[in-house]
């Protein structure tokens, strides 16, 4: 069990550029979640997948954000036309299916917008 | 809209002391989670509380849930420096996305 893996760990980009992050969940987990965390705050839910189906999206997920999980394994989160306010830590989590299963978090991708 | 409030947000205490962190939430839920986060690290699952009256203990940490009061507590017994971290509570409301509190930044001084 290698845990939830995220890549890259850090991303610095200029405002207006597109960025894409990758998340590899724990292998037997069929649920995958994306969160955003800013300094001094708790994580905020963005979206989640069960297998390849995106079942829920937060209102925080503007139309510049898109997430995919094409084969029900790894997931990508893309942000188009980045803005200063997108600077944050983007966390991925995975879990087994079931109402009592905890979510296991990766180390996150820290995005800095210049 | 579900709101989760933690109290205190910042706590400095000495080793050997006891203290309690409180987590209030605004809407009925029967699933509450506690996580720990070290600086620059991700979140580590500590406890999953699934029913009214649930109590779980791991080492010097004990968590409880009162769904009627919409309150969970995380009690620290005889604190040690290694417990210094930020502690988050989080609640599910029907959907599977978690709503987190702002976290309690705990510093334990020798």
CSV table of C-alpha atoms in Angstrom, one decimal:
chain,number,residue,atom,x,y,z
A,1,UNK,CA,0.0,0.0,0.0
A,2,UNK,CA,1.8,3.1,-1.2
A,3,UNK,CA,-0.9,5.5,-0.2
A,4,UNK,CA,-2.4,8.3,-2.3
A,5,UNK,CA,0.2,9.8,-4.7
A,6,UNK,CA,0.0,13.3,-6.2
A,7,UNK,CA,2.1,14.9,-8.9
A,8,UNK,CA,3.6,17.4,-9.1
A,9,UNK,CA,4.3,18.4,-5.5
A,10,UNK,CA,4.7,22.0,-6.4
A,11,UNK,CA,3.7,24.0,-9.4
A,12,UNK,CA,4.5,27.7,-10.1
A,13,UNK,CA,2.9,29.3,-13.1
A,14,UNK,CA,2.0,32.6,-14.5
A,15,UNK,CA,-1.6,33.9,-14.3
A,16,UNK,CA,-3.6,32.9,-17.3
A,17,UNK,CA,-1.8,29.6,-17.9
A,18,UNK,CA,-3.4,26.2,-17.7
A,19,UNK,CA,-2.2,23.6,-15.2
A,20,UNK,CA,-3.0,20.0,-14.7
A,21,UNK,CA,-2.5,17.9,-11.6
A,22,UNK,CA,-2.5,14.1,-11.3
A,23,UNK,CA,-3.7,11.9,-8.4
A,24,UNK,CA,-3.1,8.1,-8.1
A,25,UNK,CA,-5.4,6.7,-5.4
A,26,UNK,CA,-4.8,3.7,-3.2
A,27,UNK,CA,-5.2,0.8,-5.6
A,28,UNK,CA,-8.3,-0.9,-4.2
A,29,UNK,CA,-10.2,2.4,-3.5
A,30,UNK,CA,-13.0,3.1,-6.0
A,31,UNK,CA,-13.8,6.6,-4.6
A,32,UNK,CA,-11.6,9.6,-5.3
A,33,UNK,CA,-12.0,13.2,-4.0
A,34,UNK,CA,-10.4,16.5,-4.8
A,35,UNK,CA,-10.2,19.3,-2.1
A,36,UNK,CA,-8.5,22.7,-2.0
A,37,UNK,CA,-6.8,24.1,1.1
A,38,UNK,CA,-5.6,27.6,1.6
A,39,UNK,CA,-3.3,28.7,4.4
A,40,UNK,CA,-4.9,28.6,7.8
A,41,UNK,CA,-8.1,26.9,6.6
A,42,UNK,CA,-9.5,23.5,6.5
A,43,UNK,CA,-9.8,21.7,3.1
A,44,UNK,CA,-12.8,22.6,0.9
A,45,UNK,CA,-14.5,19.9,-1.1
A,46,UNK,CA,-14.3,20.3,-4.9
A,47,UNK,CA,-15.6,17.1,-6.5
A,48,UNK,CA,-15.7,13.3,-6.2
A,49,UNK,CA,-15.7,10.2,-8.3
A,50,UNK,CA,-17.0,6.7,-7.8
A,51,UNK,CA,-15.0,4.7,-10.3
A,52,UNK,CA,-15.1,6.8,-13.5
A,53,UNK,CA,-18.3,8.6,-12.7
A,54,UNK,CA,-18.1,12.1,-11.4
A,55,UNK,CA,-21.0,12.1,-8.9
A,56,UNK,CA,-20.7,15.4,-7.2
A,57,UNK,CA,-19.3,18.9,-7.8
A,58,UNK,CA,-19.1,21.7,-5.3
A,59,UNK,CA,-20.2,25.2,-6.3
A,60,UNK,CA,-16.5,26.1,-5.7
A,61,UNK,CA,-15.7,24.2,-8.9
A,62,UNK,CA,-16.0,27.0,-11.4
A,63,UNK,CA,-16.2,26.3,-15.2
A,64,UNK,CA,-12.4,26.9,-15.4
A,65,UNK,CA,-11.9,23.7,-13.4
A,66,UNK,CA,-12.4,20.2,-14.8
A,67,UNK,CA,-11.7,16.8,-13.3
A,68,UNK,CA,-11.5,13.5,-15.0
A,69,UNK,CA,-11.1,9.9,-14.0
A,70,UNK,CA,-11.2,8.1,-17.3
A,71,UNK,CA,-10.5,4.5,-16.4
A,72,UNK,CA,-11.6,4.6,-12.8
A,73,UNK,CA,-8.0,4.6,-11.5
A,74,UNK,CA,-5.9,7.9,-11.6
A,75,UNK,CA,-7.6,11.3,-11.8
A,76,UNK,CA,-6.6,14.6,-13.3
A,77,UNK,CA,-7.6,18.1,-12.2
A,78,UNK,CA,-7.1,20.9,-14.7
A,79,UNK,CA,-7.4,24.6,-14.1
A,80,UNK,CA,-7.7,26.8,-17.2
A,81,UNK,CA,-6.8,30.5,-17.3
A,82,UNK,CA,-5.4,30.4,-13.8
A,83,UNK,CA,-6.1,33.4,-11.5
A,84,UNK,CA,-4.3,34.6,-8.4
A,85,UNK,CA,-7.1,33.2,-6.2
A,86,UNK,CA,-6.3,29.7,-7.4
A,87,UNK,CA,-3.2,29.7,-5.4
A,88,UNK,CA,-3.7,26.9,-2.8
A,89,UNK,CA,-2.8,23.3,-1.9
A,90,UNK,CA,-4.9,20.9,-4.0
A,91,UNK,CA,-5.5,17.6,-2.1
A,92,UNK,CA,-6.6,14.3,-3.4
A,93,UNK,CA,-8.2,11.6,-1.2
A,94,UNK,CA,-9.5,8.2,-1.8
A,95,UNK,CA,-11.6,5.7,0.0
A,96,UNK,CA,-13.4,2.4,-0.2
A,97,UNK,CA,-17.1,2.5,-1.0
A,98,UNK,CA,-19.2,2.6,2.1
A,99,UNK,CA,-20.7,5.2,4.4
A,100,UNK,CA,-18.2,4.4,7.2
A,101,UNK,CA,-15.0,4.5,5.3
A,102,UNK,CA,-12.4,7.3,6.1
A,103,UNK,CA,-10.8,9.2,3.3
A,104,UNK,CA,-7.1,8.9,2.9
A,105,UNK,CA,-5.3,12.0,1.7
A,106,UNK,CA,-2.2,12.5,-0.5
A,107,UNK,CA,0.5,15.0,0.2
A,108,UNK,CA,-1.1,17.5,-2.2
A,109,UNK,CA,0.1,19.8,-5.0
A,110,UNK,CA,0.9,23.3,-4.0
A,111,UNK,CA,0.0,25.8,-6.7
A,112,UNK,CA,1.5,29.2,-6.8
A,113,UNK,CA,0.3,31.8,-9.3
A,114,UNK,CA,2.7,34.6,-10.2
B,1,UNK,CA,-25.4,25.2,4.4
B,2,UNK,CA,-23.4,22.9,6.7
B,3,UNK,CA,-21.0,24.8,9.0
B,4,UNK,CA,-18.4,23.2,11.2
B,5,UNK,CA,-16.8,25.3,13.9
B,6,UNK,CA,-13.8,24.3,16.0
B,7,UNK,CA,-12.8,25.8,19.3
B,8,UNK,CA,-10.2,26.9,20.1
B,9,UNK,CA,-8.4,27.7,16.8
B,10,UNK,CA,-5.1,28.0,18.6
B,11,UNK,CA,-3.9,26.3,21.7
B,12,UNK,CA,-0.5,26.4,23.5
B,13,UNK,CA,-0.1,24.0,26.4
B,14,UNK,CA,2.5,22.3,28.4
B,15,UNK,CA,3.5,18.7,28.4
B,16,UNK,CA,1.6,16.6,30.9
B,17,UNK,CA,-1.5,18.7,30.8
B,18,UNK,CA,-5.0,17.7,29.7
B,19,UNK,CA,-7.2,19.6,27.3
B,20,UNK,CA,-10.2,19.3,25.1
B,21,UNK,CA,-10.9,20.6,21.5
B,22,UNK,CA,-14.5,21.1,20.6
B,23,UNK,CA,-16.2,20.7,17.2
B,24,UNK,CA,-19.7,22.0,16.6
B,25,UNK,CA,-21.7,21.5,13.4
B,26,UNK,CA,-24.9,23.1,12.3
B,27,UNK,CA,-26.9,20.3,10.7
B,28,UNK,CA,-27.7,16.8,11.8
B,29,UNK,CA,-25.1,14.3,10.8
B,30,UNK,CA,-24.1,10.9,12.1
B,31,UNK,CA,-20.7,10.8,10.6
B,32,UNK,CA,-17.8,12.8,12.0
B,33,UNK,CA,-14.1,12.5,11.4
B,34,UNK,CA,-11.0,13.7,13.1
B,35,UNK,CA,-7.8,14.3,11.2
B,36,UNK,CA,-4.3,15.4,12.1
B,37,UNK,CA,-2.1,17.6,9.9
B,38,UNK,CA,1.6,18.3,10.5
B,39,UNK,CA,3.2,21.3,8.9
B,40,UNK,CA,3.7,20.8,5.1
B,41,UNK,CA,2.2,17.4,5.3
B,42,UNK,CA,-1.2,15.9,4.4
B,43,UNK,CA,-4.0,14.8,6.6
B,44,UNK,CA,-3.9,11.7,8.7
B,45,UNK,CA,-7.1,10.0,9.7
B,46,UNK,CA,-7.4,9.7,13.5
B,47,UNK,CA,-11.0,8.7,14.3
B,48,UNK,CA,-14.3,7.9,12.5
B,49,UNK,CA,-17.3,8.4,14.7
B,50,UNK,CA,-20.5,6.9,13.3
B,51,UNK,CA,-23.2,7.1,16.0
B,52,UNK,CA,-24.5,9.1,18.9
B,53,UNK,CA,-22.4,8.3,22.0
B,54,UNK,CA,-19.5,6.9,20.0
B,55,UNK,CA,-16.2,7.1,21.9
B,56,UNK,CA,-12.9,6.1,20.4
B,57,UNK,CA,-9.4,6.2,22.0
B,58,UNK,CA,-6.0,5.9,20.6
B,59,UNK,CA,-3.1,6.5,22.9
B,60,UNK,CA,-3.4,9.9,24.5
B,61,UNK,CA,-6.3,11.0,22.3
B,62,UNK,CA,-10.0,10.3,22.8
B,63,UNK,CA,-12.8,11.4,20.6
B,64,UNK,CA,-16.5,11.4,21.3
B,65,UNK,CA,-19.7,12.3,19.5
B,66,UNK,CA,-23.0,13.7,20.7
B,67,UNK,CA,-25.3,13.9,17.6
B,68,UNK,CA,-28.1,15.5,19.6
B,69,UNK,CA,-25.9,18.4,20.7
B,70,UNK,CA,-24.1,18.3,17.3
B,71,UNK,CA,-20.9,18.3,19.2
B,72,UNK,CA,-17.7,16.2,19.1
B,73,UNK,CA,-14.8,16.5,21.4
B,74,UNK,CA,-11.1,15.5,21.1
B,75,UNK,CA,-9.6,15.1,24.5
B,76,UNK,CA,-5.8,15.1,25.0
B,77,UNK,CA,-4.5,13.4,28.1
B,78,UNK,CA,-1.0,14.1,29.5
B,79,UNK,CA,0.1,15.9,26.4
B,80,UNK,CA,3.5,15.2,24.9
B,81,UNK,CA,5.4,17.3,22.4
B,82,UNK,CA,4.8,14.8,19.5
B,83,UNK,CA,1.1,15.7,19.6
B,84,UNK,CA,1.8,19.2,18.3
B,85,UNK,CA,-0.1,19.5,15.0
B,86,UNK,CA,-3.2,21.0,13.5
B,87,UNK,CA,-6.4,18.9,14.3
B,88,UNK,CA,-9.4,19.1,12.0
B,89,UNK,CA,-12.9,17.7,12.5
B,90,UNK,CA,-15.0,17.1,9.4
B,91,UNK,CA,-18.6,16.1,8.8
B,92,UNK,CA,-20.5,14.4,6.0
B,93,UNK,CA,-23.9,15.7,5.1
B,94,UNK,CA,-25.6,13.1,2.9
B,95,UNK,CA,-23.1,13.6,0.1
B,96,UNK,CA,-19.7,12.2,0.4
B,97,UNK,CA,-17.7,15.4,0.3
B,98,UNK,CA,-16.4,16.3,3.8
B,99,UNK,CA,-17.0,19.8,5.3
B,100,UNK,CA,-14.0,20.7,7.5
B,101,UNK,CA,-13.6,23.0,10.4
B,102,UNK,CA,-10.8,25.6,10.3
B,103,UNK,CA,-8.6,23.4,12.4
B,104,UNK,CA,-7.1,23.7,15.9
B,105,UNK,CA,-3.4,24.6,15.8
B,106,UNK,CA,-2.0,22.8,18.9
B,107,UNK,CA,1.5,23.6,20.3
B,108,UNK,CA,2.8,21.5,23.2
B,109,UNK,CA,5.8,22.9,24.9
B,110,UNK,CA,8.2,20.8,26.9
